């Protein structure tokens, strides 16, 4: 079974997970990336069973609209039952690294609103210790060099993601050589660097359930 088939399998598993809870007025929080795209495409098949979605990126919003699924501004939504999104890495406590697709700020915002964050990922994403994948950090453009110097003090090796501007008009530093043994602590420290908008550690608000695509089928992992 190849990686795309694993992503497709977890996307369908996520659909099965939320379907019994959907009502005509349900609005679903949707993530960003190739696994989330499989979920969006699968969601289209049951678009008459819910109202619409809130998207964590312009790219996901466009994909939803291509299926004629209504996309709502998060400010018009008072609560979300589910947020479905992928990850670049997850540890066994369902603490994540996200941001490979440069959508981490809006992903973290929609995840914050959702009652249940359902993470969908293929088995390559499950790690013992976060940090092999370089940690994305979204920064205000004028603060890029200052934030990079502060990140070096924390032991990281920040690399500017050239040519990428986020949906919010900011830039990304990808931080290498971190061994994130205390994700909540490092997430809070990075949040406190002036000029940092968001960092890709999702530990203060981890996923609530991980649907992991493996060669032996889809595993359901909770912390
Ligand atoms: O950028 C992101 O946070 C995406 O969710 C990413 O982490 C997962 O992307 P993938 O499903 O294409 O691997």
CSV table of N, CA and C in Angstrom, one decimal, residues 18-88:
chain,number,residue,atom,x,y,z
A,18,UNK,N,-16.9,11.1,11.8
A,18,UNK,CA,-17.7,12.3,12.0
A,18,UNK,C,-19.1,12.1,11.6
A,19,UNK,N,-19.3,11.2,10.6
A,19,UNK,CA,-20.7,11.1,9.9
A,19,UNK,C,-21.8,11.0,10.9
A,20,UNK,N,-21.7,10.1,11.9
A,20,UNK,CA,-22.8,9.9,12.8
A,20,UNK,C,-23.2,11.2,13.6
A,21,UNK,N,-22.2,12.1,13.7
A,21,UNK,CA,-22.5,13.3,14.5
A,21,UNK,C,-23.0,14.5,13.7
A,22,UNK,N,-23.0,14.4,12.4
A,22,UNK,CA,-23.4,15.5,11.5
A,22,UNK,C,-24.9,15.8,11.5
A,23,UNK,N,-25.2,17.1,11.5
A,23,UNK,CA,-26.6,17.5,11.4
A,23,UNK,C,-26.7,18.5,10.2
A,24,UNK,N,-27.9,18.8,9.8
A,24,UNK,CA,-28.0,19.7,8.6
A,24,UNK,C,-27.3,21.0,8.8
A,25,UNK,N,-27.2,21.5,10.0
A,25,UNK,CA,-26.6,22.8,10.2
A,25,UNK,C,-25.1,22.7,10.7
A,26,UNK,N,-24.5,21.5,10.6
A,26,UNK,CA,-23.1,21.3,11.0
A,26,UNK,C,-22.2,22.1,10.1
A,27,UNK,N,-21.2,22.7,10.7
A,27,UNK,CA,-20.1,23.3,10.0
A,27,UNK,C,-18.8,22.6,10.4
A,28,UNK,N,-18.0,22.1,9.5
A,28,UNK,CA,-16.8,21.3,9.8
A,28,UNK,C,-15.5,22.1,9.6
A,29,UNK,N,-14.6,22.1,10.5
A,29,UNK,CA,-13.3,22.7,10.4
A,29,UNK,C,-12.4,21.9,9.5
A,30,UNK,N,-11.8,22.5,8.5
A,30,UNK,CA,-11.0,21.7,7.5
A,30,UNK,C,-9.5,22.2,7.5
A,31,UNK,N,-8.6,21.2,7.5
A,31,UNK,CA,-7.2,21.6,7.5
A,31,UNK,C,-6.6,21.8,6.1
A,32,UNK,N,-5.3,21.7,6.0
A,32,UNK,CA,-4.6,22.0,4.8
A,32,UNK,C,-3.5,20.9,4.5
A,33,UNK,N,-3.3,20.6,3.3
A,33,UNK,CA,-2.3,19.6,2.9
A,33,UNK,C,-2.8,18.5,2.0
A,34,UNK,N,-2.0,17.6,1.7
A,34,UNK,CA,-2.4,16.5,0.7
A,34,UNK,C,-3.3,15.5,1.4
A,35,UNK,N,-3.2,15.3,2.7
A,35,UNK,CA,-4.1,14.3,3.4
A,35,UNK,C,-5.4,15.0,3.6
A,36,UNK,N,-5.4,16.3,4.0
A,36,UNK,CA,-6.7,17.0,4.1
A,36,UNK,C,-7.4,17.1,2.8
A,37,UNK,N,-6.6,17.2,1.7
A,37,UNK,CA,-7.3,17.2,0.4
A,37,UNK,C,-8.0,15.9,0.1
A,38,UNK,N,-7.5,14.8,0.5
A,38,UNK,CA,-8.2,13.5,0.3
A,38,UNK,C,-9.5,13.6,1.1
A,39,UNK,N,-9.4,14.2,2.3
A,39,UNK,CA,-10.6,14.3,3.2
A,39,UNK,C,-11.7,15.2,2.5
A,40,UNK,N,-11.2,16.4,2.0
A,40,UNK,CA,-12.2,17.3,1.3
A,40,UNK,C,-12.9,16.6,0.2
A,41,UNK,N,-12.1,15.8,-0.6
A,41,UNK,CA,-12.7,15.1,-1.8
A,41,UNK,C,-13.7,14.1,-1.3
A,42,UNK,N,-13.4,13.4,-0.2
A,42,UNK,CA,-14.3,12.4,0.3
A,42,UNK,C,-15.6,13.0,0.9
A,43,UNK,N,-15.4,14.2,1.5
A,43,UNK,CA,-16.5,14.9,2.1
A,43,UNK,C,-17.6,15.3,1.1
A,44,UNK,N,-17.1,15.5,-0.1
A,44,UNK,CA,-18.0,16.0,-1.1
A,44,UNK,C,-19.2,15.0,-1.3
A,45,UNK,N,-18.9,13.7,-1.1
A,45,UNK,CA,-19.9,12.7,-1.3
A,45,UNK,C,-21.1,12.8,-0.3
A,46,UNK,N,-20.9,13.5,0.8
A,46,UNK,CA,-22.0,13.6,1.8
A,46,UNK,C,-22.3,15.1,2.1
A,47,UNK,N,-22.1,15.9,1.1
A,47,UNK,CA,-22.3,17.4,1.3
A,47,UNK,C,-23.7,17.7,1.6
A,48,UNK,N,-24.6,16.8,1.3
A,48,UNK,CA,-26.1,17.1,1.7
A,48,UNK,C,-26.4,16.8,3.1
A,49,UNK,N,-25.4,16.3,3.9
A,49,UNK,CA,-25.6,15.9,5.2
A,49,UNK,C,-25.1,16.9,6.3
A,50,UNK,N,-24.6,18.0,5.8
A,50,UNK,CA,-24.1,19.1,6.7
A,50,UNK,C,-24.2,20.4,5.9
A,51,UNK,N,-24.0,21.5,6.7
A,51,UNK,CA,-24.1,22.8,6.1
A,51,UNK,C,-22.9,23.3,5.3
A,52,UNK,N,-21.7,23.3,5.9
A,52,UNK,CA,-20.6,23.8,5.2
A,52,UNK,C,-19.3,23.6,6.0
A,53,UNK,N,-18.3,24.5,5.7
A,53,UNK,CA,-17.0,24.3,6.3
A,53,UNK,C,-16.3,25.6,6.6
A,54,UNK,N,-15.4,25.6,7.6
A,54,UNK,CA,-14.4,26.7,7.8
A,54,UNK,C,-13.1,26.1,7.4
A,55,UNK,N,-12.3,26.8,6.5
A,55,UNK,CA,-11.1,26.3,6.0
A,55,UNK,C,-9.9,27.0,6.6
A,56,UNK,N,-8.8,26.3,6.7
A,56,UNK,CA,-7.6,26.8,7.4
A,56,UNK,C,-6.6,27.4,6.3
A,57,UNK,N,-7.0,27.5,5.1
A,57,UNK,CA,-6.2,28.2,4.1
A,57,UNK,C,-7.0,28.5,2.9
A,58,UNK,N,-6.5,29.4,2.1
A,58,UNK,CA,-7.2,29.8,0.8
A,58,UNK,C,-7.2,28.6,-0.1
A,59,UNK,N,-6.1,27.8,0.0
A,59,UNK,CA,-6.1,26.6,-0.9
A,59,UNK,C,-7.2,25.6,-0.6
A,60,UNK,N,-7.4,25.4,0.7
A,60,UNK,CA,-8.5,24.4,1.1
A,60,UNK,C,-9.8,25.0,0.8
A,61,UNK,N,-10.0,26.3,1.0
A,61,UNK,CA,-11.2,27.0,0.7
A,61,UNK,C,-11.6,26.8,-0.8
A,62,UNK,N,-10.6,27.0,-1.6
A,62,UNK,CA,-10.8,26.9,-3.1
A,62,UNK,C,-11.2,25.4,-3.4
A,63,UNK,N,-10.6,24.4,-2.7
A,63,UNK,CA,-10.9,23.0,-3.0
A,63,UNK,C,-12.3,22.7,-2.6
A,64,UNK,N,-12.7,23.2,-1.4
A,64,UNK,CA,-14.1,23.0,-0.9
A,64,UNK,C,-15.1,23.6,-1.9
A,65,UNK,N,-14.8,24.9,-2.4
A,65,UNK,CA,-15.7,25.5,-3.3
A,65,UNK,C,-15.8,24.8,-4.6
A,66,UNK,N,-14.7,24.1,-5.0
A,66,UNK,CA,-14.8,23.4,-6.3
A,66,UNK,C,-15.7,22.2,-6.2
A,67,UNK,N,-16.1,21.8,-4.9
A,67,UNK,CA,-17.1,20.7,-4.7
A,67,UNK,C,-18.4,21.3,-4.3
A,68,UNK,N,-18.6,22.7,-4.5
A,68,UNK,CA,-19.8,23.4,-4.1
A,68,UNK,C,-20.1,23.2,-2.6
A,69,UNK,N,-19.1,23.1,-1.8
A,69,UNK,CA,-19.3,23.0,-0.3
A,69,UNK,C,-19.2,24.5,0.2
A,70,UNK,N,-20.2,25.0,0.9
A,70,UNK,CA,-20.1,26.4,1.3
A,70,UNK,C,-19.0,26.6,2.3
A,71,UNK,N,-18.3,27.7,2.2
A,71,UNK,CA,-17.1,28.0,3.1
A,71,UNK,C,-17.5,29.2,3.9
A,72,UNK,N,-17.4,29.2,5.2
A,72,UNK,CA,-17.8,30.2,6.1
A,72,UNK,C,-16.6,30.9,6.7
A,73,UNK,N,-16.7,32.2,7.0
A,73,UNK,CA,-15.8,33.0,7.8
A,73,UNK,C,-15.9,32.5,9.2
A,74,UNK,N,-14.7,32.2,9.8
A,74,UNK,CA,-14.7,31.7,11.2
A,74,UNK,C,-15.5,32.6,12.2
A,75,UNK,N,-15.5,33.9,11.9
A,75,UNK,CA,-16.1,34.9,12.8
A,75,UNK,C,-17.7,34.7,12.8
A,76,UNK,N,-18.2,34.0,11.8
A,76,UNK,CA,-19.6,33.8,11.8
A,76,UNK,C,-20.0,32.5,12.5
A,77,UNK,N,-19.1,31.8,13.0
A,77,UNK,CA,-19.3,30.5,13.6
A,77,UNK,C,-19.0,30.6,15.1
A,78,UNK,N,-19.9,30.2,16.0
A,78,UNK,CA,-19.7,30.3,17.4
A,78,UNK,C,-19.0,29.0,18.0
A,79,UNK,N,-19.2,27.9,17.3
A,79,UNK,CA,-18.5,26.7,17.8
A,79,UNK,C,-18.3,25.7,16.6
A,80,UNK,N,-17.4,24.8,16.7
A,80,UNK,CA,-17.1,23.8,15.7
A,80,UNK,C,-17.0,22.4,16.5
A,81,UNK,N,-17.7,21.4,16.0
A,81,UNK,CA,-17.6,20.1,16.6
A,81,UNK,C,-16.3,19.5,16.3
A,82,UNK,N,-15.9,19.6,15.0
A,82,UNK,CA,-14.7,18.9,14.6
A,82,UNK,C,-13.7,19.8,13.8
A,83,UNK,N,-12.4,19.5,13.9
A,83,UNK,CA,-11.4,20.0,13.0
A,83,UNK,C,-10.6,18.8,12.5
A,84,UNK,N,-10.6,18.7,11.2
A,84,UNK,CA,-9.9,17.5,10.6
A,84,UNK,C,-8.7,18.1,9.9
A,85,UNK,N,-7.5,17.6,10.2
A,85,UNK,CA,-6.3,18.1,9.6
A,85,UNK,C,-5.1,17.1,9.7
A,86,UNK,N,-4.2,17.3,8.8
A,86,UNK,CA,-3.0,16.4,8.8
A,86,UNK,C,-1.9,16.9,9.8
A,87,UNK,N,-0.7,16.4,9.7
A,87,UNK,CA,0.4,16.8,10.5
A,87,UNK,C,1.7,16.4,9.8
A,88,UNK,N,2.8,17.1,10.1
A,88,UNK,CA,4.1,16.7,9.6
A,88,UNK,C,4.7,15.6,10.5
